[in-house]
Short mmCIF file of C-alpha atoms and ligand atoms in Angstrom, two decimals:
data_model
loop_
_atom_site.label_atom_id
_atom_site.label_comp_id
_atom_site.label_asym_id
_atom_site.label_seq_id
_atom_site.Cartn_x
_atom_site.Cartn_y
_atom_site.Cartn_z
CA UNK A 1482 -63.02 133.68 83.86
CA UNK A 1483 -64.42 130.61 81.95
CA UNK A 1484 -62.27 127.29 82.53
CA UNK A 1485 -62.57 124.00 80.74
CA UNK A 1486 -63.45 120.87 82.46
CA UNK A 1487 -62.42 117.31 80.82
CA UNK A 1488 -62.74 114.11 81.90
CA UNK A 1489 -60.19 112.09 79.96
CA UNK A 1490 -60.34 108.82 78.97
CA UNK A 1491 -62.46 108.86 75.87
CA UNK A 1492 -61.35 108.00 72.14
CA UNK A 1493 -62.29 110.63 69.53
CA UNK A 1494 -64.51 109.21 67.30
CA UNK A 1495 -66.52 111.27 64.23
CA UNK A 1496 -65.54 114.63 62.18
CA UNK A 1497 -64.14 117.94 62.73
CA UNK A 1498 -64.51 120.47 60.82
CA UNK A 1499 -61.45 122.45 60.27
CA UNK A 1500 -62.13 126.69 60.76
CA UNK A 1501 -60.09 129.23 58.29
CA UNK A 1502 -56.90 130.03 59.23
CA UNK A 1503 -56.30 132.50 62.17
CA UNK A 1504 -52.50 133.42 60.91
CA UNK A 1505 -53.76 133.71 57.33
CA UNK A 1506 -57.11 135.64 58.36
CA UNK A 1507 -55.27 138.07 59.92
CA UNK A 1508 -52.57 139.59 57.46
CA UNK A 1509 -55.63 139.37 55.26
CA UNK A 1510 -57.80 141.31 56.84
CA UNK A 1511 -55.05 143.97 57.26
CA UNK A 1512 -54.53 143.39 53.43
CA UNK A 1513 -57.80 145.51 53.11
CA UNK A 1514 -55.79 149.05 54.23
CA UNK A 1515 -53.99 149.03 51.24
CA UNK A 1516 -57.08 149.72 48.83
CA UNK A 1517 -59.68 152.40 48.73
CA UNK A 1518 -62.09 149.61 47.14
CA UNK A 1519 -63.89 146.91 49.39
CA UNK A 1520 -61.84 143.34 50.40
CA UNK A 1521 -64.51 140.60 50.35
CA UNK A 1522 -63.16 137.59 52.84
CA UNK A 1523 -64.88 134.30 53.20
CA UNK A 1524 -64.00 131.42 55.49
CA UNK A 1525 -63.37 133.52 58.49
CA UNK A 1526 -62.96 131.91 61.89
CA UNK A 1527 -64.68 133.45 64.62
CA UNK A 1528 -62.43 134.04 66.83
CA UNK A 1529 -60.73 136.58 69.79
CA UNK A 1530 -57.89 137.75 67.70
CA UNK A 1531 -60.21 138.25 64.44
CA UNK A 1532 -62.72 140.10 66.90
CA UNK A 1533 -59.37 142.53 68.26
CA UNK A 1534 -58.53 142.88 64.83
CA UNK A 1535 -61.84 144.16 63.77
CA UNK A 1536 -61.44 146.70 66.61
CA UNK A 1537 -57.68 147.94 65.23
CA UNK A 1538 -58.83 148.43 62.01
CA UNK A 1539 -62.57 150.14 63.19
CA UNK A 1540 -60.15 152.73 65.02
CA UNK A 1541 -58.21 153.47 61.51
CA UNK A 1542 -61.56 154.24 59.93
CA UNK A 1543 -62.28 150.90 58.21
CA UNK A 1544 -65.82 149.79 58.01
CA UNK A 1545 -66.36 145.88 58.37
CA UNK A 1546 -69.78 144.02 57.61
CA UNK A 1547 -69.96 140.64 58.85
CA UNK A 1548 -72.56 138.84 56.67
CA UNK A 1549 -75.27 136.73 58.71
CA UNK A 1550 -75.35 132.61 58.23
CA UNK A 1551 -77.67 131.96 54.87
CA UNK A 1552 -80.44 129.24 55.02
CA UNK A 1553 -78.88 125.90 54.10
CA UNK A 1554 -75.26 127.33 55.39
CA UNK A 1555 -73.61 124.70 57.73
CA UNK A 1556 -72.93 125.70 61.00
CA UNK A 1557 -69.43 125.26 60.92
CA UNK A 1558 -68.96 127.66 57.72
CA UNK A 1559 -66.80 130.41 58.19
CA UNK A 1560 -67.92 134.24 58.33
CA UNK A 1561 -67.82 136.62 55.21
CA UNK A 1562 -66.26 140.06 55.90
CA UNK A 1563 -66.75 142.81 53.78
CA UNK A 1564 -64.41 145.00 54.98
CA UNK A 1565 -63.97 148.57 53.05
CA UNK A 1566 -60.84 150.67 53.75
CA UNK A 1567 -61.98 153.49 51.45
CA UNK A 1568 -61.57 156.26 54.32
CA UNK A 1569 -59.08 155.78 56.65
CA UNK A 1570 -59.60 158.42 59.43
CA UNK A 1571 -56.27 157.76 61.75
CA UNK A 1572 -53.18 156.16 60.23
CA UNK A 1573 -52.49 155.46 65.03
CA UNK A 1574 -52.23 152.35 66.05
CA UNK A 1575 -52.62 152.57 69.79
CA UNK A 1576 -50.67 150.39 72.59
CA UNK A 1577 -53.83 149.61 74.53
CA UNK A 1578 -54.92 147.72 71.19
CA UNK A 1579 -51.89 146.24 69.99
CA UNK A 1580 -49.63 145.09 73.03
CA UNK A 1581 -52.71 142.63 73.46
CA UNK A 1582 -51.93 141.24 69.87
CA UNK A 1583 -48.57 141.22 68.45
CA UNK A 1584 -49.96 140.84 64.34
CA UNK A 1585 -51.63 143.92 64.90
CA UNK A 1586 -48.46 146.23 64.42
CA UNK A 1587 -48.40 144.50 60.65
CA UNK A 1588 -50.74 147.84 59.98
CA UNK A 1589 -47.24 149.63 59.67
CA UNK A 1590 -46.32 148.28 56.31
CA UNK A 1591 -49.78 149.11 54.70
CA UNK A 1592 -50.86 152.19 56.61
CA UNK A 1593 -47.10 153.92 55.45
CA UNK A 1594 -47.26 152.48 51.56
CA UNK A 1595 -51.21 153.61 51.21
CA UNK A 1596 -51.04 156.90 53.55
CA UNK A 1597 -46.78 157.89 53.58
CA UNK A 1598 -47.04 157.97 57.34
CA UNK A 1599 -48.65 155.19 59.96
CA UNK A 1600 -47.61 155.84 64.42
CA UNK A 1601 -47.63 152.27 65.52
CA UNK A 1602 -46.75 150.99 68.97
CA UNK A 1603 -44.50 149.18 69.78
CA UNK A 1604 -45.72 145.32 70.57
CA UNK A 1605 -44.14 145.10 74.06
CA UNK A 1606 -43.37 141.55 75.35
CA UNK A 1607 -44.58 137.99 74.80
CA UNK A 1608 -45.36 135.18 76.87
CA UNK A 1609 -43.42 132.65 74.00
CA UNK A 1610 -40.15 134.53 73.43
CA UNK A 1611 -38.76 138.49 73.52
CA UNK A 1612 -40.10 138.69 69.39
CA UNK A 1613 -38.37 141.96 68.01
CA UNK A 1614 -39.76 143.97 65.54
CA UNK A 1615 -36.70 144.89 63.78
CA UNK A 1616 -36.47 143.27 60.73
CA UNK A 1617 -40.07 144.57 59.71
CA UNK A 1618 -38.20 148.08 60.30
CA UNK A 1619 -35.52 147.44 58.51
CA UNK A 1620 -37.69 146.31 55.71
CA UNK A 1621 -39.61 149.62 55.76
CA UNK A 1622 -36.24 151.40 55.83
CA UNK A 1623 -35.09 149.85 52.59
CA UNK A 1624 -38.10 150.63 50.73
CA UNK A 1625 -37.41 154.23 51.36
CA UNK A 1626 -38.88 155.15 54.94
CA UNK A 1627 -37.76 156.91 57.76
CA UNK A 1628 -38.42 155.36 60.61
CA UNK A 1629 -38.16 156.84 64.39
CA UNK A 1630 -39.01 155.44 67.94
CA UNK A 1631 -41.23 157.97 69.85
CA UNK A 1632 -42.42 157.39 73.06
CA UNK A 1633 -43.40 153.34 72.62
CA UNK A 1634 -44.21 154.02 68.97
CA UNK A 1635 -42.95 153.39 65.87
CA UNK A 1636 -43.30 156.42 63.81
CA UNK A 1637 -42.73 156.18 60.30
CA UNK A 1638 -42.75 158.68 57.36
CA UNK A 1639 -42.86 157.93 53.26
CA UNK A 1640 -43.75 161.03 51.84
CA UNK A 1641 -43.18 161.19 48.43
CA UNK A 1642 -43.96 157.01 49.07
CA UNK A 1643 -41.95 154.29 48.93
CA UNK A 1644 -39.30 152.94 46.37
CA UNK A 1645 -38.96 148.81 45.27
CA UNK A 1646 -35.47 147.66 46.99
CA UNK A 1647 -33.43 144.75 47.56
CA UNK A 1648 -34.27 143.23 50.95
CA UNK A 1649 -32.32 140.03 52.58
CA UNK A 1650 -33.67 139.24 56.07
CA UNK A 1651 -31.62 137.82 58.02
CA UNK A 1652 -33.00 134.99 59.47
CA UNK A 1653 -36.66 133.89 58.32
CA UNK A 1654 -39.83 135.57 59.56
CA UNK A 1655 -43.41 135.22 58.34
CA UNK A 1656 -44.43 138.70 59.64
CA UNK A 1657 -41.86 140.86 58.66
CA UNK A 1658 -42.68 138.79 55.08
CA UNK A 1659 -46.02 139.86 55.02
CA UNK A 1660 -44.96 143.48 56.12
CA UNK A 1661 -42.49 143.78 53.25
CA UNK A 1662 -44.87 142.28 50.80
CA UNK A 1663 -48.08 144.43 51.49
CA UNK A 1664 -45.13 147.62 51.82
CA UNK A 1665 -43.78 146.56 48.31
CA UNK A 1666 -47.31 146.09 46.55
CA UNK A 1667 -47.70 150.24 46.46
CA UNK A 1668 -43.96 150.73 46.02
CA UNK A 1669 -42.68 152.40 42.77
CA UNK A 1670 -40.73 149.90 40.38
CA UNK A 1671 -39.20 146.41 41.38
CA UNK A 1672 -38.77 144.50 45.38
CA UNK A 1673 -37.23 141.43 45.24
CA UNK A 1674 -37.43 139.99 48.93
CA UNK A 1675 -34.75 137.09 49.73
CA UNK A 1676 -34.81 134.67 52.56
CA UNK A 1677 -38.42 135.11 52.52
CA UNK A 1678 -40.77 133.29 54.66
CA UNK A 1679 -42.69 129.98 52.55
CA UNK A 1680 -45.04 129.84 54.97
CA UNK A 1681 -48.30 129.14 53.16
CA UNK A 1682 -50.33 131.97 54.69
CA UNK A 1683 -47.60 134.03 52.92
CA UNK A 1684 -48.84 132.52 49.79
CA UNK A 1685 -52.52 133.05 50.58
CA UNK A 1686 -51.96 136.82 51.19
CA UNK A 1687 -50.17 136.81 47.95
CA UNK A 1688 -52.53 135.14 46.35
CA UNK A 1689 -55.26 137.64 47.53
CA UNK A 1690 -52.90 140.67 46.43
CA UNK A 1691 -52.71 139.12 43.18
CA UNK A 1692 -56.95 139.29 42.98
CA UNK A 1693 -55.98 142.79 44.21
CA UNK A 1694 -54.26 143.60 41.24
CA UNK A 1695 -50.51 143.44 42.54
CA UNK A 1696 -47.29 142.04 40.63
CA UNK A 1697 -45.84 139.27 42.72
CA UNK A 1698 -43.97 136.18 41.82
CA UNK A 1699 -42.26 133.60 43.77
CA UNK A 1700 -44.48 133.97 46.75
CA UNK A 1701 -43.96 130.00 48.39
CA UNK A 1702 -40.45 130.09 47.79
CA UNK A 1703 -36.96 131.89 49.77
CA UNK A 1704 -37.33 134.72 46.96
CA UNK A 1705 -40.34 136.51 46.24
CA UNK A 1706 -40.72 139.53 43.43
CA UNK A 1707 -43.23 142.35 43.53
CA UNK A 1708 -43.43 145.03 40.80
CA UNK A 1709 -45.73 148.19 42.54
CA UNK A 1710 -48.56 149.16 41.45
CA UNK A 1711 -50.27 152.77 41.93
CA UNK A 1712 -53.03 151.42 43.41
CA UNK A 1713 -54.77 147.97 44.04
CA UNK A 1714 -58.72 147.36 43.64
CA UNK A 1715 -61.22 145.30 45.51
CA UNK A 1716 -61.56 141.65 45.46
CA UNK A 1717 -62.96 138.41 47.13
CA UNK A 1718 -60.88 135.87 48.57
CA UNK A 1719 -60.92 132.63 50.55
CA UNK A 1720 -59.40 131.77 53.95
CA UNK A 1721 -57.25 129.01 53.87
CA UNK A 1722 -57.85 125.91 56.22
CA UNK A 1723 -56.01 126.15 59.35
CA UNK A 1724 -53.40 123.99 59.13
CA UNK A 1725 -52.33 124.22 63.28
CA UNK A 1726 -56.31 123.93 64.01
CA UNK A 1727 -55.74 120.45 61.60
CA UNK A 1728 -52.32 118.86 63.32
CA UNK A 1729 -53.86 119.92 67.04
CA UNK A 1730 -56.84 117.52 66.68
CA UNK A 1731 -54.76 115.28 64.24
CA UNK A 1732 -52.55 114.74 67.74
CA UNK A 1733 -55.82 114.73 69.87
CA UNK A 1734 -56.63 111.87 67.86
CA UNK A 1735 -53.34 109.99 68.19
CA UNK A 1736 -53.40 110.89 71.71
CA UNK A 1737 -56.80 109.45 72.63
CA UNK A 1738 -57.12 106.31 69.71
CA UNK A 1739 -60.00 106.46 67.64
CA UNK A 1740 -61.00 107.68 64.11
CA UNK A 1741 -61.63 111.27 63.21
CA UNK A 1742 -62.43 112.88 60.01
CA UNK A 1743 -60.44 116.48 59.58
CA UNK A 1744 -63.11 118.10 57.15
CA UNK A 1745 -61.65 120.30 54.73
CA UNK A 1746 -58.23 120.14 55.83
CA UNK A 1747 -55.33 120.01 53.31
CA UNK A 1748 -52.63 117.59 53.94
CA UNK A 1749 -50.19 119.67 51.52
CA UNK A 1750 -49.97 122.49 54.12
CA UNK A 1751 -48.55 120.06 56.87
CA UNK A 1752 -47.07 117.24 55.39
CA UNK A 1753 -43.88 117.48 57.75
CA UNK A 1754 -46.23 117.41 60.83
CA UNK A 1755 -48.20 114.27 59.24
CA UNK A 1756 -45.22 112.99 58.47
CA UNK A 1757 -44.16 112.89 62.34
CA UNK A 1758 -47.58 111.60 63.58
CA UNK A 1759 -47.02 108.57 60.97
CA UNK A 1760 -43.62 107.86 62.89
CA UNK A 1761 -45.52 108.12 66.22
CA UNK A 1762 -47.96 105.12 64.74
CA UNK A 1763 -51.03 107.14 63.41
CA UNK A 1764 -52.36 105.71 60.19
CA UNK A 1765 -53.21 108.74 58.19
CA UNK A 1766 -54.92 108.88 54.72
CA UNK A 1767 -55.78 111.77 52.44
CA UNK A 1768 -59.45 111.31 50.79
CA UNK A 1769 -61.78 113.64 49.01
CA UNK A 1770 -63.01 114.68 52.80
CA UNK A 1771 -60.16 115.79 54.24
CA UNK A 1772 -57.76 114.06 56.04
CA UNK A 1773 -58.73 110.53 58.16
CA UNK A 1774 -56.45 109.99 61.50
CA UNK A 1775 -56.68 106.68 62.93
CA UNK A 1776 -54.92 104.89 66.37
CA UNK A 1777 -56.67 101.65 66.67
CA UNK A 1778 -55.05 100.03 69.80
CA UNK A 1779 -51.15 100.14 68.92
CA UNK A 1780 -48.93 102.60 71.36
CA UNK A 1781 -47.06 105.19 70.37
CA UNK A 1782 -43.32 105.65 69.40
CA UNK A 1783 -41.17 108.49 70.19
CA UNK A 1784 -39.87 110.64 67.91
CA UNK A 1785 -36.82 113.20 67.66
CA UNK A 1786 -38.22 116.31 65.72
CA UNK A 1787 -36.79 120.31 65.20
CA UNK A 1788 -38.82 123.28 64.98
CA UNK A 1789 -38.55 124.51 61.92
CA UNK A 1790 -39.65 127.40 59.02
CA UNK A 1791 -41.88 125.76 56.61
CA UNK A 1792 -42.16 123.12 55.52
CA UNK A 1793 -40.43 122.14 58.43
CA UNK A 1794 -42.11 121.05 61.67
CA UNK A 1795 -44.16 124.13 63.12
CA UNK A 1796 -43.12 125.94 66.27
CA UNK A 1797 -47.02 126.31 66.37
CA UNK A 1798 -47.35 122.39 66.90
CA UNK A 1799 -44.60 121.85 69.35
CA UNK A 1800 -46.53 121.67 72.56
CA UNK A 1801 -49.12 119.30 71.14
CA UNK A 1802 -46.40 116.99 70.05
CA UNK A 1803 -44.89 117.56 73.90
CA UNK A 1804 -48.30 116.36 75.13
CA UNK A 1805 -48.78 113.01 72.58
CA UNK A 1806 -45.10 112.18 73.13
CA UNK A 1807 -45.84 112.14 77.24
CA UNK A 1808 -47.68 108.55 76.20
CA UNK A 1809 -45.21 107.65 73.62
CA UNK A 1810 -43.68 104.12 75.02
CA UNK A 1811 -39.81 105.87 75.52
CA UNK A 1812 -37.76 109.02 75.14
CA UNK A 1813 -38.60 111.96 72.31
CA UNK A 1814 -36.61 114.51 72.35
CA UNK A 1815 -38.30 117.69 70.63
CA UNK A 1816 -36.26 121.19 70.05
CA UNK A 1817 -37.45 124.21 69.74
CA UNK A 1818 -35.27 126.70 66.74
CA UNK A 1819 -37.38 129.57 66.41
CA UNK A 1820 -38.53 130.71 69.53
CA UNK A 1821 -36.24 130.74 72.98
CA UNK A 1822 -38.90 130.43 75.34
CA UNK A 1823 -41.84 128.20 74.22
CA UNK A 1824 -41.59 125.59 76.87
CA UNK A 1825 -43.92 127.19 79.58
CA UNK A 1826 -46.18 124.33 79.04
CA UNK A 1827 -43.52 121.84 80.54
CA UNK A 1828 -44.24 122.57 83.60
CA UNK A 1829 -48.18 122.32 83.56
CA UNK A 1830 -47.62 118.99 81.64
CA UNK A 1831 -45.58 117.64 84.74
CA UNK A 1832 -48.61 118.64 86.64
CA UNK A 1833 -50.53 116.34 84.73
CA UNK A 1834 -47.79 113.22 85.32
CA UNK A 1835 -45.45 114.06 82.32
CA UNK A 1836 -41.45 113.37 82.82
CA UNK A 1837 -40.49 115.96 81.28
CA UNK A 1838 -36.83 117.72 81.60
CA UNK A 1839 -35.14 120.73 79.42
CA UNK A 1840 -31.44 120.91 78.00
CA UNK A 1841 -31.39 124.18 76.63
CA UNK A 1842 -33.84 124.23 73.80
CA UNK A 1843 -34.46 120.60 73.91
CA UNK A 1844 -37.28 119.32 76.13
CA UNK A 1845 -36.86 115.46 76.91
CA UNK A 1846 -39.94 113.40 77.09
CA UNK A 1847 -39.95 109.82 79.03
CA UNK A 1848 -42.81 108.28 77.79
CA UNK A 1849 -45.63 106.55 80.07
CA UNK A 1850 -48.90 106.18 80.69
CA UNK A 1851 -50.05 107.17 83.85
CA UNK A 1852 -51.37 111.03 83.02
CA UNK A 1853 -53.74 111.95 86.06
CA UNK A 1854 -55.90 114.96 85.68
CA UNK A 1855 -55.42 118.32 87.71
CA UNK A 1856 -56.12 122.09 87.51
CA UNK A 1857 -53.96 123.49 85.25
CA UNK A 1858 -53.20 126.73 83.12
CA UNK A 1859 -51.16 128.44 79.74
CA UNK A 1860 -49.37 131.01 79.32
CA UNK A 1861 -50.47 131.14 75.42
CA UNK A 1862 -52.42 130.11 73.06
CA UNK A 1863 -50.72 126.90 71.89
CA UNK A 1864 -49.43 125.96 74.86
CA UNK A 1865 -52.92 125.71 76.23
CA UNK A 1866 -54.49 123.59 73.75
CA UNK A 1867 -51.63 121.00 74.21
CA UNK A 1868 -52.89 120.91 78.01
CA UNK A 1869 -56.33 119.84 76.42
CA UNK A 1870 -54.75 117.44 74.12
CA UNK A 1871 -52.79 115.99 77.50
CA UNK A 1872 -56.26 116.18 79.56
CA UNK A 1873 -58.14 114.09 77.05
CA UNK A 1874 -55.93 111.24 77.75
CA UNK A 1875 -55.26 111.85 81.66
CA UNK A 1876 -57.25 109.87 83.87
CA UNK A 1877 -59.92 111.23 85.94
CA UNK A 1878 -60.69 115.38 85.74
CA UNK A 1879 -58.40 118.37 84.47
CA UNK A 1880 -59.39 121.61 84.74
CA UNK A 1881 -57.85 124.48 82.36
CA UNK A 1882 -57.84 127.50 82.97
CA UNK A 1883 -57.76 130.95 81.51
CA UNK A 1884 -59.63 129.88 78.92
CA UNK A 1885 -59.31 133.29 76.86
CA UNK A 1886 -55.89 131.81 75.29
CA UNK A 1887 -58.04 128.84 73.70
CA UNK A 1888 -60.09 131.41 72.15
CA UNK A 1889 -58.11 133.42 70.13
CA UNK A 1890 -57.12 130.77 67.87
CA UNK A 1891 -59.62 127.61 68.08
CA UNK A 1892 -63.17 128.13 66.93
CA UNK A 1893 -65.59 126.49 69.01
CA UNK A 1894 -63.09 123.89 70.58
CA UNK A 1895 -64.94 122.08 72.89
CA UNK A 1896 -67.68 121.80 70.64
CA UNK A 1897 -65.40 119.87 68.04
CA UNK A 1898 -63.96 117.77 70.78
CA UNK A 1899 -67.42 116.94 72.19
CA UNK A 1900 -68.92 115.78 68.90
CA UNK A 1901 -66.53 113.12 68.69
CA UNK A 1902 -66.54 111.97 71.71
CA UNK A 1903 -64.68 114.14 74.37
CA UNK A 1904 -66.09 114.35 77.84
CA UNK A 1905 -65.20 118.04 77.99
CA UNK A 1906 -67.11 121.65 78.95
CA UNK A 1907 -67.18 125.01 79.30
CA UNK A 1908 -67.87 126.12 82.61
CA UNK A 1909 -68.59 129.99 82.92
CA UNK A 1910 -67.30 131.94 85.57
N1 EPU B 839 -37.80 137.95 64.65
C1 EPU B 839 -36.85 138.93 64.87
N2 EPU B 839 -37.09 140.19 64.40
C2 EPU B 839 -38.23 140.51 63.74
C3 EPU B 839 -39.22 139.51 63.50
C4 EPU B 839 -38.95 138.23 63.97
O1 EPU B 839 -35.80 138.67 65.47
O2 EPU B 839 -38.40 141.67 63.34
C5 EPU B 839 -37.55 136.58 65.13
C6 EPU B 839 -38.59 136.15 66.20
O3 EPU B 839 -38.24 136.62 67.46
C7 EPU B 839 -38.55 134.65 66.08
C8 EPU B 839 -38.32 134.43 64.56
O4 EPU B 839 -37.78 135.66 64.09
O5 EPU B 839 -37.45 134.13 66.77
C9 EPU B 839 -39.54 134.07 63.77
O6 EPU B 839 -40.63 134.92 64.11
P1 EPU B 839 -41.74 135.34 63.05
O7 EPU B 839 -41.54 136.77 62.69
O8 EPU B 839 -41.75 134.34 61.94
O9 EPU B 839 -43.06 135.19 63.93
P2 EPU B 839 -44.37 136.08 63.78
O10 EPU B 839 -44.56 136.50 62.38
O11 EPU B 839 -44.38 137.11 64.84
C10 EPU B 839 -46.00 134.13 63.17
C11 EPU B 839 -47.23 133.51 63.77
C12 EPU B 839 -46.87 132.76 65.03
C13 EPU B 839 -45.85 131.68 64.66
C14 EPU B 839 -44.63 132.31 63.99
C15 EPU B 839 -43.62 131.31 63.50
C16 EPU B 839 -49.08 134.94 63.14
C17 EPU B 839 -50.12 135.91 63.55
N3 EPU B 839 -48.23 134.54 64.07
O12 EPU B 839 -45.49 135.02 64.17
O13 EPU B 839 -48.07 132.15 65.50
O14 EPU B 839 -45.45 130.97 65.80
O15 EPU B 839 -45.06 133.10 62.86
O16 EPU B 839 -44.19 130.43 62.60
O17 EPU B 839 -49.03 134.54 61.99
C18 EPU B 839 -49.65 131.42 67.09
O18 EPU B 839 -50.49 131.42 66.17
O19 EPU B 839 -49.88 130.92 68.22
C19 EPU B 839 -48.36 132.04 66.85
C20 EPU B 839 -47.53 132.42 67.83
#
């Protein structure tokens, strides 16, 4: 198993270019069951859980071209995937596939609304939290479908297709969003969807369903409207940036001093998170670029922050926030709402000098600055990157391992991190 070695110490210095977004490439890319016509997406990151995907939709039939870099193309451009759903072979989603990632059971929604039937598995557990799937369900249930548990697998039936409902989720969730959304584009007559998610990779998959040829207002705001149509038609659409990719080296930067260029990032998508890095004592300006993150010498303050839905603070930037405030010059307290059990980074932080201690869903951070590296290792994705973030800024060698976490969702990390500065490598094995 590869491992990443970084000697800390170094500020960041240079740009980054920011990938397309993993959470929005992925609803996307299942976007492309619901028409028989070919879904043309640019900006795609190359990454593990794009590469699974790929593989989950292959097994349903769906043919996917990746086009090959053009002369002139920078090297940090995104793939285009032509991906064409027009025969879809098996409407099974298999455990062995989608146990290893949870977004991949967000086939059910557009498997059941194109084909009336889809046999999904269930997800199974999580390393960040027991994540149900029963508000996507319940969705599906309101639209018309009968839904049964068989054996691990969620088997659901439309048969004469699905009907436009009411549907109030209880608490907010971006999948079960994008579930009800891509279930209510082929629905007959009107879905209104309340308490929906805002999350701006909702947006971006409405905005591609809308190239599509779907009826959907509100999409960015608590209540979203969809009028179905009988069928939607190819397009071409854009990955948006990745705004977690963005505040992960915007904290790298804060956490190390220095002056990095985000390329192509878009402050609108995480003002709240920008917002919190000001407070901590990072200057941070918006230009034509991207976005510009500068720590010139001053320390760092602590702050109190929530998890929150957007456009609060993400859950997806909690544990880099953890790892900056471990250097902040006092006590941050930082709770976590949405998920009960994304704090398995605490204790590889303390390995790495952080004071770190847990009331409930609040993990208490006493400040300092004496971070010494060590061999440590994540339990997921985000929660590994924040043990980069911490090892960039320890003194003397850290060692991460189980790398495969890191590549699921950051493109070419140490590659970024390098460029600007970062003692840090790849060492196969
Ligand atoms: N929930 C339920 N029932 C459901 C669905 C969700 O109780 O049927 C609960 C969850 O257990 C959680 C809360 O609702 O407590 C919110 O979960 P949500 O459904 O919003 O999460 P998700 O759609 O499974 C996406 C991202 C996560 C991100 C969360 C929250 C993707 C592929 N995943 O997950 O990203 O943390 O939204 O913003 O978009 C990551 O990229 O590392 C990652 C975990």
């Amino acid at each position: 198993m590869d491992k990443i070695r970084i000697v800390g110490g170094q500020s960041l210095n240079g740009t980054i270019p920011i990938s397309g977004a993993k959470n929005a490439a992925l609803p996307l890319m299942i976007a492309s069951l619901l028409s028989e016509e070919k879904l043309i997406l640019e900006n795609v990151p190359r990454l593990a859980d794009v590469a699974l995907l790929q593989r989950i939709l292959g097994n349903h039939g769906v043919d996917i071209t990746v086009n090959g870099k053009r002369n002139g193309d920078s090297p940090s451009a995104g793939q285009t995937m032509e991906i064409d759903a027009r025969a879809i072979v098996d409407t099974t989603a298999p455990y062995d596939l989608v146990s290893r990632m949870r977004a991949s059971f967000w086939v059910v929604g557009p498997l059941l609304a194109r084909m009336g039937q889809a046999r999904v598995s269930l997800p199974g557990g999580c390393a960040i939290g027991t994540r149900p799937v029963d508000f996507h369900l319940d969705a599906l249930r309101a639209l018309g479908a009968e839904i049964d548990i068989d054996a691990g697998y969620v088997v659901a039936r439309a048969p004469r297709g699905l009907t436009g409902a009411r549907i109030v989720f209880p608490k907010v969730s971006v999948g079960a969003t994008h579930t009800a959304l891509m279930a209510a584009a082929l629905a007959k007559g009107d879905t209104v969807i309340e308490n929906a998610a805002r999350e701006p990779e909702i947006v971006d998959l409405a905005d591609c369903l809308l190239k599509m040829g779907a009826r959907i207002s509100g999409a960015g705001t608590s209540t979203i409207h969809i009028t179905g149509v009988p069928r939607l038609r190819g397009a071409r659409h854009s990955v948006l940036p990745d705004r977690i990719e963005t505040g992960t080296y915007a904290m790298a930067t804060a956490m190390t001093g220095g002056d990095v260029t985000l390329a192509g990032a878009r402050a609108d998508l995480l003002e709240s998170a920008l917002d919190v890095l000001r407070a901590a004592g990072a200057q941070i300006d918006v230009n034509n670029e991207g976005i510009r993150v500068r720590r010139n010498g001053a320390g760092l303050f602590p702050v109190e922050v929530s998890t929150a839905p957007y456009p609060g603070f993400p859950t997806d930037l909690q544990a880099q926030l953890m790892a900056l405030m471990t250097r902040a010059q006092g006590r941050s307290r930082i709770t976590e709402t949405i998920f009960e059990n994304r704090f398995m980074h605490v204790q590889e932080l303390a390995r790495l000098g952080a004071t770190i201690h847990l009331e409930g869903d609040c993990a208490v951070v006493e400040g300092n600055d004496h971070l010494k590296g060590a061999p440590v290792m994540a339990t997921d994705l985000r929660a590994s990157v924040s043990l980069v973030i911490a090892g960039l800024a320890a003194e003397g060698e850290t060692m991460v391992q189980r790398v495969y976490h890191l590549d699921r969702g950051f493109e070419r990390l140490e590659e970024k991190l390098s460029n600007c500065g970062a003692q840090i490598e790849r060492i196969s094995g």
